[in-house]
Tab-separated table of N, CA and C in Angstrom:
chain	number	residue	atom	x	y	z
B	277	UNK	N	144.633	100.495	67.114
B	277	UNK	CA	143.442	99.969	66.483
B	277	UNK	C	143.770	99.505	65.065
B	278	UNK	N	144.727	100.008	64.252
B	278	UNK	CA	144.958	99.919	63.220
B	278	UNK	C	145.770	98.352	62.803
B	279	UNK	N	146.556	98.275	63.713
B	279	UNK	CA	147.410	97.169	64.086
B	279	UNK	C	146.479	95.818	63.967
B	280	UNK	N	145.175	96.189	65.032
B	280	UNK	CA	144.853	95.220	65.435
B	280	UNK	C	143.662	94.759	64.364
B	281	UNK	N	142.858	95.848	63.439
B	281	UNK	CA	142.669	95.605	62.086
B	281	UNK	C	143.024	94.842	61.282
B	282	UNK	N	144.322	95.278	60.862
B	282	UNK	CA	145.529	95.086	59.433
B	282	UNK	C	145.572	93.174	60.358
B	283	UNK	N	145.717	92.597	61.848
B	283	UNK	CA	145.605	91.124	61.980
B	283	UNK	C	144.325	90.623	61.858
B	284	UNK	N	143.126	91.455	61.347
B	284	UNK	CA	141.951	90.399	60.934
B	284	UNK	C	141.480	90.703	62.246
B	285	UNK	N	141.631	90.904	63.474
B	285	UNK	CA	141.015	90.920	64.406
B	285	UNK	C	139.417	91.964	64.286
B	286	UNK	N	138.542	91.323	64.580
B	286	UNK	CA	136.841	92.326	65.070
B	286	UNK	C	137.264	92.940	66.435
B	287	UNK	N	136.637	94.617	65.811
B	287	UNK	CA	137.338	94.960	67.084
B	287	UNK	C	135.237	96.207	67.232
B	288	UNK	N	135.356	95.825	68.349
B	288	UNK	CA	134.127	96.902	69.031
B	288	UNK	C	134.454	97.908	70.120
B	289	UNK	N	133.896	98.940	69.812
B	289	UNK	CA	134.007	100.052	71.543
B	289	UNK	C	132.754	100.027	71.798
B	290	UNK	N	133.214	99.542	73.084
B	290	UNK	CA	131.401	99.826	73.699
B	290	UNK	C	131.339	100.967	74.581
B	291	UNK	N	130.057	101.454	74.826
B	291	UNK	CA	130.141	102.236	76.154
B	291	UNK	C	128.726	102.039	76.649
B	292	UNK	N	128.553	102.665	77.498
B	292	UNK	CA	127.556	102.858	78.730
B	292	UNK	C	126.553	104.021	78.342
B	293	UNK	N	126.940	104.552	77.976
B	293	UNK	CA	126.245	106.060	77.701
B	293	UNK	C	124.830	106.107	77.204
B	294	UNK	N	124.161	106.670	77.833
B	294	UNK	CA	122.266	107.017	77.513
B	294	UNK	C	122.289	108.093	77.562
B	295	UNK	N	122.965	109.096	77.219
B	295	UNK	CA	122.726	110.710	76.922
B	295	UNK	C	123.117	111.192	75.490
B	296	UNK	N	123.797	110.825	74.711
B	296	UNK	CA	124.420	111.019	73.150
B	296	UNK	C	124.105	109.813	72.548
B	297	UNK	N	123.457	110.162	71.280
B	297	UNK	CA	123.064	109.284	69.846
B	297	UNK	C	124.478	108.536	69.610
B	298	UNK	N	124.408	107.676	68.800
B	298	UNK	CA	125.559	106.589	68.756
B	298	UNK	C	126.434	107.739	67.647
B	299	UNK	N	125.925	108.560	66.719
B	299	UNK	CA	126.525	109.352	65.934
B	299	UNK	C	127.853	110.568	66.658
B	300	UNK	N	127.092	111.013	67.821
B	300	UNK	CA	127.744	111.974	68.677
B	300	UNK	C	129.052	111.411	68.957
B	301	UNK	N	128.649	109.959	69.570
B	301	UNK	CA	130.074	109.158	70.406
B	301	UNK	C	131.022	109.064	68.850
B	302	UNK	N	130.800	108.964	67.873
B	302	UNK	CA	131.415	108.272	66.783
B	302	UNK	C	132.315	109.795	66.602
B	303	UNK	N	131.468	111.048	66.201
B	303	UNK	CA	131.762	112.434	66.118
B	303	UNK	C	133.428	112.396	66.318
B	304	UNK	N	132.650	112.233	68.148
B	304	UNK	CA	133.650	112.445	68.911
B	304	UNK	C	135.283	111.429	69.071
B	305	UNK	N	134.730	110.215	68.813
B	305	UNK	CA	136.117	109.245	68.857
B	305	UNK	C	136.692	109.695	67.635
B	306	UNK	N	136.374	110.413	66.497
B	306	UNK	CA	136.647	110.591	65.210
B	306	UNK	C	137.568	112.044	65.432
B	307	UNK	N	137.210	112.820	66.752
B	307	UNK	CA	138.331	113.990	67.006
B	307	UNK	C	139.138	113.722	67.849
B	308	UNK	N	139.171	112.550	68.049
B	308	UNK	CA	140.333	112.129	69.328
B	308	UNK	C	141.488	111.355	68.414
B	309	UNK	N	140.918	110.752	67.032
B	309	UNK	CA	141.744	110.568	65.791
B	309	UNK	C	141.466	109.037	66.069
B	310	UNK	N	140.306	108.480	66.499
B	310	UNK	CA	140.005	106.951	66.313
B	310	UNK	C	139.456	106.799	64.569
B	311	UNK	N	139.753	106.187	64.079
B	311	UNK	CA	138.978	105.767	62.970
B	311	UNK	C	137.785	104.894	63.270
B	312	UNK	N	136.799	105.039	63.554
B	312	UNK	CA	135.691	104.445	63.441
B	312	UNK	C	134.633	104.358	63.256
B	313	UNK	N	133.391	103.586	62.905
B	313	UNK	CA	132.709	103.809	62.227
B	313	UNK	C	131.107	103.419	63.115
B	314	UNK	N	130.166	103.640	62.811
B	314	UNK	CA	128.779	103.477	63.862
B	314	UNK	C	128.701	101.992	63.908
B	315	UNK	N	129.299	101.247	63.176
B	315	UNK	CA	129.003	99.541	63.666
B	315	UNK	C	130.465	98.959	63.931
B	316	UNK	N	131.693	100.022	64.542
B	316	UNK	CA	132.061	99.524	65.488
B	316	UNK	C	132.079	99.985	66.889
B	317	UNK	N	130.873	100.801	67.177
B	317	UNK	CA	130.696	101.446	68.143
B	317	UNK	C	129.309	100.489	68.916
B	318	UNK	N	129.656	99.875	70.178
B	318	UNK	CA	128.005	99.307	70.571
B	318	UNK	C	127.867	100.138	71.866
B	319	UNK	N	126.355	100.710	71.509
B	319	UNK	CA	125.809	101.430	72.505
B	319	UNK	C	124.382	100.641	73.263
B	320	UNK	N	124.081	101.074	74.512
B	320	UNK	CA	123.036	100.603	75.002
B	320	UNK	C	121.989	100.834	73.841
B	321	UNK	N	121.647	101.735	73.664
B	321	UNK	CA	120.529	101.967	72.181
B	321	UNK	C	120.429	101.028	70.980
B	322	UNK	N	121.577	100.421	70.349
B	322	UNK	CA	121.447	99.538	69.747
B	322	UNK	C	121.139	98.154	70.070
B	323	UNK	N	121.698	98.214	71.762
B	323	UNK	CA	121.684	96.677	72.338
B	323	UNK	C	119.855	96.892	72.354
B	324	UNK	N	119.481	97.754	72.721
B	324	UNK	CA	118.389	98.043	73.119
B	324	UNK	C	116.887	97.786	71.884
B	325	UNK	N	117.287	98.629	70.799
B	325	UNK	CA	116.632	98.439	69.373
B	325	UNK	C	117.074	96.692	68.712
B	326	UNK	N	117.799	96.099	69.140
B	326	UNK	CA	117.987	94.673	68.678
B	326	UNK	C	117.301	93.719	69.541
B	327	UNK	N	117.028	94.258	70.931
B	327	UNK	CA	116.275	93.354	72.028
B	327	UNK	C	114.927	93.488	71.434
B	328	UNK	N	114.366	94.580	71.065
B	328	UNK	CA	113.065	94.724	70.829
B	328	UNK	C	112.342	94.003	69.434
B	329	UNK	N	113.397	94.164	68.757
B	329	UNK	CA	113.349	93.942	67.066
B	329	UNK	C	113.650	92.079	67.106
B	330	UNK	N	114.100	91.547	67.925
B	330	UNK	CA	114.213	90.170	68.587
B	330	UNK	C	113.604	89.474	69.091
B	331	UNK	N	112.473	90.286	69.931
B	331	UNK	CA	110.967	90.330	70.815
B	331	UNK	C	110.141	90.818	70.473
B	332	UNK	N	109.939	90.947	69.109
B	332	UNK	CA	108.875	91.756	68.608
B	332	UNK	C	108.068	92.583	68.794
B	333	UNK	N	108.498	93.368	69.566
B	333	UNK	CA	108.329	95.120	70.018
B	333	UNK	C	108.734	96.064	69.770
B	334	UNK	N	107.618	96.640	68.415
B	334	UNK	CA	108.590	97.201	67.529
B	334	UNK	C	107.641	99.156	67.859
B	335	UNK	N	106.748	98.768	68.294
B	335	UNK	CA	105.883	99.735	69.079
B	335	UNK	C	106.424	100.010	70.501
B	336	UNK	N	107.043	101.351	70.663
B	336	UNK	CA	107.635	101.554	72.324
B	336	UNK	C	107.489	103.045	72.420
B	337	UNK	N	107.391	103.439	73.260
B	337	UNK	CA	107.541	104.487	74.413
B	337	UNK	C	109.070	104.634	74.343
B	338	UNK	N	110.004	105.967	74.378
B	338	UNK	CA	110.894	106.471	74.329
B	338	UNK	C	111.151	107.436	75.780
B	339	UNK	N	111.457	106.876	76.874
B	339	UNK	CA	111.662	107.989	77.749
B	339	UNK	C	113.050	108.549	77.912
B	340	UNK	N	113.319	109.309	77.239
B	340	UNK	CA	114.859	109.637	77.515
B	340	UNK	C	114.496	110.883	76.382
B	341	UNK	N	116.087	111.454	76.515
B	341	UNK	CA	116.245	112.865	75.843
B	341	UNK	C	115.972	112.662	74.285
B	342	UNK	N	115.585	113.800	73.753
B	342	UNK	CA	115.293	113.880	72.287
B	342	UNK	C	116.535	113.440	71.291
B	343	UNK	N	117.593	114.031	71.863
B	343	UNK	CA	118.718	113.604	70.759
B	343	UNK	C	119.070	111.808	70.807
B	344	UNK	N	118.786	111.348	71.426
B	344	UNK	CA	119.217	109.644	71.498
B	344	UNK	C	118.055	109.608	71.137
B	345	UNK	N	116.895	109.926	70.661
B	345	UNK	CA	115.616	108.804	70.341
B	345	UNK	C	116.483	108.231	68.465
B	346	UNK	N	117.403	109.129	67.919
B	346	UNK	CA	117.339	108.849	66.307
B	346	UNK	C	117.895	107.503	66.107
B	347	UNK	N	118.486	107.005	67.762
B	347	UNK	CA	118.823	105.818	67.611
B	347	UNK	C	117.881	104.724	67.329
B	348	UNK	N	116.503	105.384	67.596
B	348	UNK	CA	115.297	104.198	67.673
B	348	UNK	C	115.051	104.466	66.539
B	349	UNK	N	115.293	104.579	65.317
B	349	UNK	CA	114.308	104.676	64.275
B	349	UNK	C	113.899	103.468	63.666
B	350	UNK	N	114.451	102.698	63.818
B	350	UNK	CA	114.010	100.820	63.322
B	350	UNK	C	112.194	100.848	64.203
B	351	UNK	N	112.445	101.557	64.951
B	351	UNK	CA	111.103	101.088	66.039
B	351	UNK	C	110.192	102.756	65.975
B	352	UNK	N	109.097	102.089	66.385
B	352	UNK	CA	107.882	102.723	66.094
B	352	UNK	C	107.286	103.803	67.682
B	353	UNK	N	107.762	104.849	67.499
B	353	UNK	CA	107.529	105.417	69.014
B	353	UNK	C	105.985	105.634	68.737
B	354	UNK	N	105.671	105.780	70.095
B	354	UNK	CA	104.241	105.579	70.051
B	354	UNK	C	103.794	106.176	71.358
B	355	UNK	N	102.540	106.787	71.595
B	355	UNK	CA	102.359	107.655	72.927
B	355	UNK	C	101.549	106.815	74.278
B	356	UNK	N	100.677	105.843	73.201
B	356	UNK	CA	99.679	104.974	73.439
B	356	UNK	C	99.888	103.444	72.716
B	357	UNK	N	99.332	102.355	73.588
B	357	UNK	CA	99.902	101.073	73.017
B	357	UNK	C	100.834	100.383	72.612
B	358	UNK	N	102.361	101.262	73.677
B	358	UNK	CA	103.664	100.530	73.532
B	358	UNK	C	103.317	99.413	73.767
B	359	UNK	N	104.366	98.282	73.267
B	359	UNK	CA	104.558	97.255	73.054
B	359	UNK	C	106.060	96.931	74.406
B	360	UNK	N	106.393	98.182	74.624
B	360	UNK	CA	107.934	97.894	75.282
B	360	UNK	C	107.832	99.607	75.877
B	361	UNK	N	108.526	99.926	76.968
B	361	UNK	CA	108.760	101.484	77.475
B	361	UNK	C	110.371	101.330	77.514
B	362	UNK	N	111.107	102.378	76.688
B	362	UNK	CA	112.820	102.084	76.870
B	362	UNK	C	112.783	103.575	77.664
B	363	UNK	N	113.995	103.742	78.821
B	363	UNK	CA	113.927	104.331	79.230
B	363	UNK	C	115.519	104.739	79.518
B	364	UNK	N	115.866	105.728	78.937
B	364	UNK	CA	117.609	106.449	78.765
B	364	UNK	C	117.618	107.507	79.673
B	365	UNK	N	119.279	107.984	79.943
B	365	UNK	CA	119.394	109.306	80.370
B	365	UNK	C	118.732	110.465	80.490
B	366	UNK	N	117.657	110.775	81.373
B	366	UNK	CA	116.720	112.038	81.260
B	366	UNK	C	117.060	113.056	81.588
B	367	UNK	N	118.927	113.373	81.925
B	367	UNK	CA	119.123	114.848	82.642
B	367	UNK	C	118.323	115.448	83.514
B	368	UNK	N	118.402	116.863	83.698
B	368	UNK	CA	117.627	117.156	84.802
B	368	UNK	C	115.873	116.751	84.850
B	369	UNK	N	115.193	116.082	83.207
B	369	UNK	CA	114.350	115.874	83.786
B	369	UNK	C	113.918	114.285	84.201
B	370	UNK	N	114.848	113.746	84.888
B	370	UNK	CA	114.826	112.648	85.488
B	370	UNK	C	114.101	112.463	86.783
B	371	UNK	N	113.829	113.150	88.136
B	371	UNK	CA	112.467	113.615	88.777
B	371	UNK	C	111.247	112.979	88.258
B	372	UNK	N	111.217	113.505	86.871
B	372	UNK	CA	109.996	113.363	86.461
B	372	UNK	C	109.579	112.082	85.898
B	373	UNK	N	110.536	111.228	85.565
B	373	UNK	CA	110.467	109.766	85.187
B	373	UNK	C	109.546	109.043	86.998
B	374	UNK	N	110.294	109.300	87.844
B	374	UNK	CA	109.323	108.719	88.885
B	374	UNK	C	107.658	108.541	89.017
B	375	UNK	N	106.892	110.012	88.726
B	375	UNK	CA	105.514	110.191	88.682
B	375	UNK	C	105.150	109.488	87.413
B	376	UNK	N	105.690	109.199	86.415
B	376	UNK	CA	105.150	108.391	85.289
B	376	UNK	C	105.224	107.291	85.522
B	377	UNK	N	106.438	106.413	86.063
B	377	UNK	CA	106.491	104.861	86.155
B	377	UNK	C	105.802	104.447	87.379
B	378	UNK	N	105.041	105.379	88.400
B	378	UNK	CA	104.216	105.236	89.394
B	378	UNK	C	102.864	105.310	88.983
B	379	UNK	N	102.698	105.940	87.473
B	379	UNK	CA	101.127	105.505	86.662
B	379	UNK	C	101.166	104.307	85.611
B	380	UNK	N	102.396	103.470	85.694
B	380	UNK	CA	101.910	102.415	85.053
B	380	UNK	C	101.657	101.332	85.256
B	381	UNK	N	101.275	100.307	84.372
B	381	UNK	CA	100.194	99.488	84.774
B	381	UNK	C	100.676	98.576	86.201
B	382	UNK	N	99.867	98.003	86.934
B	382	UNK	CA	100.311	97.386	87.950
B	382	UNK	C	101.003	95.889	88.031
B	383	UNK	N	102.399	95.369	88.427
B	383	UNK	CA	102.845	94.289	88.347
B	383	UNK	C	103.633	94.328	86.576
B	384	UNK	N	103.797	95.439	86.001
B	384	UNK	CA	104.498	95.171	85.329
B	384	UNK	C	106.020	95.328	85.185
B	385	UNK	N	106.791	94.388	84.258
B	385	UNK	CA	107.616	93.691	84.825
B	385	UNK	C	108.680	94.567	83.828
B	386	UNK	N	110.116	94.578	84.247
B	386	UNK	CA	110.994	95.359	83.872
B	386	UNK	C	112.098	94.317	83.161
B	387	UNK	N	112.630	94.555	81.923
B	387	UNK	CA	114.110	93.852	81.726
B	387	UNK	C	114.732	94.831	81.080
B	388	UNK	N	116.365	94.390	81.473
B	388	UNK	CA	117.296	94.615	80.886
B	388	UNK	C	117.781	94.275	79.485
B	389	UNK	N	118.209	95.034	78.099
B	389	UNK	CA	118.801	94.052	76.993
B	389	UNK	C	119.230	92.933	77.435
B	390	UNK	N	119.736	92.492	78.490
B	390	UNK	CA	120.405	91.149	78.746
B	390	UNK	C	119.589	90.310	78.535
B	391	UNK	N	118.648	90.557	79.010
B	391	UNK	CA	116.945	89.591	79.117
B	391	UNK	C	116.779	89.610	80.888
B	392	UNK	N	117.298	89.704	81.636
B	392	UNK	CA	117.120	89.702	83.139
B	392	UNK	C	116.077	90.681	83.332
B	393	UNK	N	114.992	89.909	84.117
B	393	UNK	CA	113.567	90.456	84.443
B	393	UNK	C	113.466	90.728	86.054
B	394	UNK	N	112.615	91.626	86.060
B	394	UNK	CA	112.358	92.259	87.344
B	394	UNK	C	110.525	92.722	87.992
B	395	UNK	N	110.242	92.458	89.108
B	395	UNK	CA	109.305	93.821	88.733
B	395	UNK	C	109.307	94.718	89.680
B	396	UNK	N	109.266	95.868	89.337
B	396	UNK	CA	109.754	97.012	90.077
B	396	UNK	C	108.609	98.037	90.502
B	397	UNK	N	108.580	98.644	91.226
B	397	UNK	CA	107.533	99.853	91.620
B	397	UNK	C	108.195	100.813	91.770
B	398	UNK	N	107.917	102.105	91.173
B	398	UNK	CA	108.725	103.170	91.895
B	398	UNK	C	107.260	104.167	92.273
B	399	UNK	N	107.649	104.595	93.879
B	399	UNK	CA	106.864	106.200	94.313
B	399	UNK	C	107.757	106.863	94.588
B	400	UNK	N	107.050	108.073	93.886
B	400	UNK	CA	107.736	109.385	94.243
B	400	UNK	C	107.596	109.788	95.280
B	401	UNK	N	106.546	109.564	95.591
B	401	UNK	CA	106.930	109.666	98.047
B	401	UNK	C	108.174	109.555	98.596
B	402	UNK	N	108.579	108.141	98.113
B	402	UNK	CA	110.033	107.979	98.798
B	402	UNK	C	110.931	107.934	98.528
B	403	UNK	N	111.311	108.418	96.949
B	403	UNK	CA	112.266	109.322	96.707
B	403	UNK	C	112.714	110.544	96.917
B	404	UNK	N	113.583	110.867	97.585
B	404	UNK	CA	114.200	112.020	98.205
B	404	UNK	C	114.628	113.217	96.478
B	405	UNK	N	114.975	114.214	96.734
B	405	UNK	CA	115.230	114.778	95.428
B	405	UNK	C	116.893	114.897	95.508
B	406	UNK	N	117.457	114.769	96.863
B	406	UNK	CA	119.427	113.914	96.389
B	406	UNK	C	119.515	112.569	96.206
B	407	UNK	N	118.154	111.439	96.352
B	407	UNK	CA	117.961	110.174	96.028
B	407	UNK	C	118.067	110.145	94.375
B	408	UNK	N	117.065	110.983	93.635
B	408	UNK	CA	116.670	110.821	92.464
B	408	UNK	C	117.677	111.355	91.882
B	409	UNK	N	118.782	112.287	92.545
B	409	UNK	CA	119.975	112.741	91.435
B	409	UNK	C	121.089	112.200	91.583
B	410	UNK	N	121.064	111.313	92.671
B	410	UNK	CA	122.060	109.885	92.491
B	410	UNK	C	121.786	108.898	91.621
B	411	UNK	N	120.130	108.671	91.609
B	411	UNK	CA	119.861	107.365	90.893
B	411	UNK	C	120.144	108.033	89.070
B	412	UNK	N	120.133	109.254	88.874
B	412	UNK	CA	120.216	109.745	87.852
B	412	UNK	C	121.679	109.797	87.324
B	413	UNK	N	122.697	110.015	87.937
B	413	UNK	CA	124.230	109.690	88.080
B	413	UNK	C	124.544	108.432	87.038
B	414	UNK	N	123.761	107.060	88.249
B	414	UNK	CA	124.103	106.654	88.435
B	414	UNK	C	123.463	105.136	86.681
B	415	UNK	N	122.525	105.816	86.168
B	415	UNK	CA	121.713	105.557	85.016
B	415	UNK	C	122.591	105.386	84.036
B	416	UNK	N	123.334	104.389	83.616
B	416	UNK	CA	123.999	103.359	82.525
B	416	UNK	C	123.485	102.725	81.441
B	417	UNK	N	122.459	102.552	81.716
B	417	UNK	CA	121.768	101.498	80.315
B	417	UNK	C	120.242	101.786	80.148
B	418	UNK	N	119.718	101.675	79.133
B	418	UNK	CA	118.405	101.439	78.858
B	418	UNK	C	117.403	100.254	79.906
B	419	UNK	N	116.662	100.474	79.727
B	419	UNK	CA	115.712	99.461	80.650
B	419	UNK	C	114.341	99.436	79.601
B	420	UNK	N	114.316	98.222	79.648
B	420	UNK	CA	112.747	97.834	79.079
B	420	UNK	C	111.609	97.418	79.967
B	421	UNK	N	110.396	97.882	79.959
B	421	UNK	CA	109.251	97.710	80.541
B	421	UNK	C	108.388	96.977	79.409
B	422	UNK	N	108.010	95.483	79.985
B	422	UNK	CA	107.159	95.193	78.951
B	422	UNK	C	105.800	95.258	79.485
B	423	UNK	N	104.636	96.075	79.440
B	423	UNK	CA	103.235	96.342	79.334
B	423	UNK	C	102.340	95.575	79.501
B	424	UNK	N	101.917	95.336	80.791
B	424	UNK	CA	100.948	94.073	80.780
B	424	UNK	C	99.705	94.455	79.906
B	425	UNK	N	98.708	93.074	79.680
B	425	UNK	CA	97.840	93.487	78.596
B	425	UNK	C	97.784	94.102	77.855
B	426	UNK	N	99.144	93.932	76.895
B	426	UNK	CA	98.913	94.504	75.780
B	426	UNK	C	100.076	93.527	74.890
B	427	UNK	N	98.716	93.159	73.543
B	427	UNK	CA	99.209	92.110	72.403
B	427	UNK	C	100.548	92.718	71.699
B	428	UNK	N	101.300	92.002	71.388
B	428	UNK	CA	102.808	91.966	70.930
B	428	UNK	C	102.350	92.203	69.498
């Protein structure tokens, strides 16, 4: 890394990870003897807080574990009248993400930071409980829900 520094080269680590704050990953590359610093580290959370702050949804819903929310602090968590629902690594209580995204509003539509839109339904009927701890495995990135009827 140092090498590739000292030639001027921009250098980023990215990862995948929705369970540790961008601070944790940094912690940690910092005991493995990486030199680096939180803005050369890109995490879904930041891709995530720049999509919103880009789309002017600065009001969101946080579903994921307590220690990754400090990544949202640019944005305004909120219980009522998100603007955006981001939704991270929930560990074991990932189950429970199903019965919530089965009470929200109807036909609303899902994207990725990429911008790729979807709209999705989930019931907890037909999720199995070795379904939901695969799909929990298997949970890489943030996801945005943008909120029908409701002003930006």
């Amino acid at each position: 890394m140092r090498e590739l520094r000292e030639a001027g080269l921009a250098l980023r680590l990215v990862t995948n990870t929705t369970s540790r704050p961008r601070r944790m990953i940094v912690e940690h590359l910092e005991r493995l003897g990486f030199d680096v610093g939180a803005g050369d580290v890109v995490t879904p959370a930041a891709l995530a807080v720049r999509h919103c702050l880009g789309a002017d949804r600065r009001r969101v819903a946080l579903v994921m574990n307590e220690s990754v929310k400090e990544d949202f602090a640019e944005l305004e968590e909120v219980a009522a009248g998100a603007q955006a629902v981001i939704v991270g690594d929930l560990g074991s209580a990932f189950g429970s993400y199903a019965a919530a995204a089965a009470s929200a509003p109807a036909g609303a539509s899902t994207s990725s930071p990429s911008g790729s839109t979807s709209t999705a339904t989930v019931s907890p009927s037909r999720r199995s409980p070795a379904r939901t701890a695969r799909a929990r495995r298997s949970t890489s990135c943030f996801w945005m829900t943008r909120l029908s009827g409701r002003a930006p």
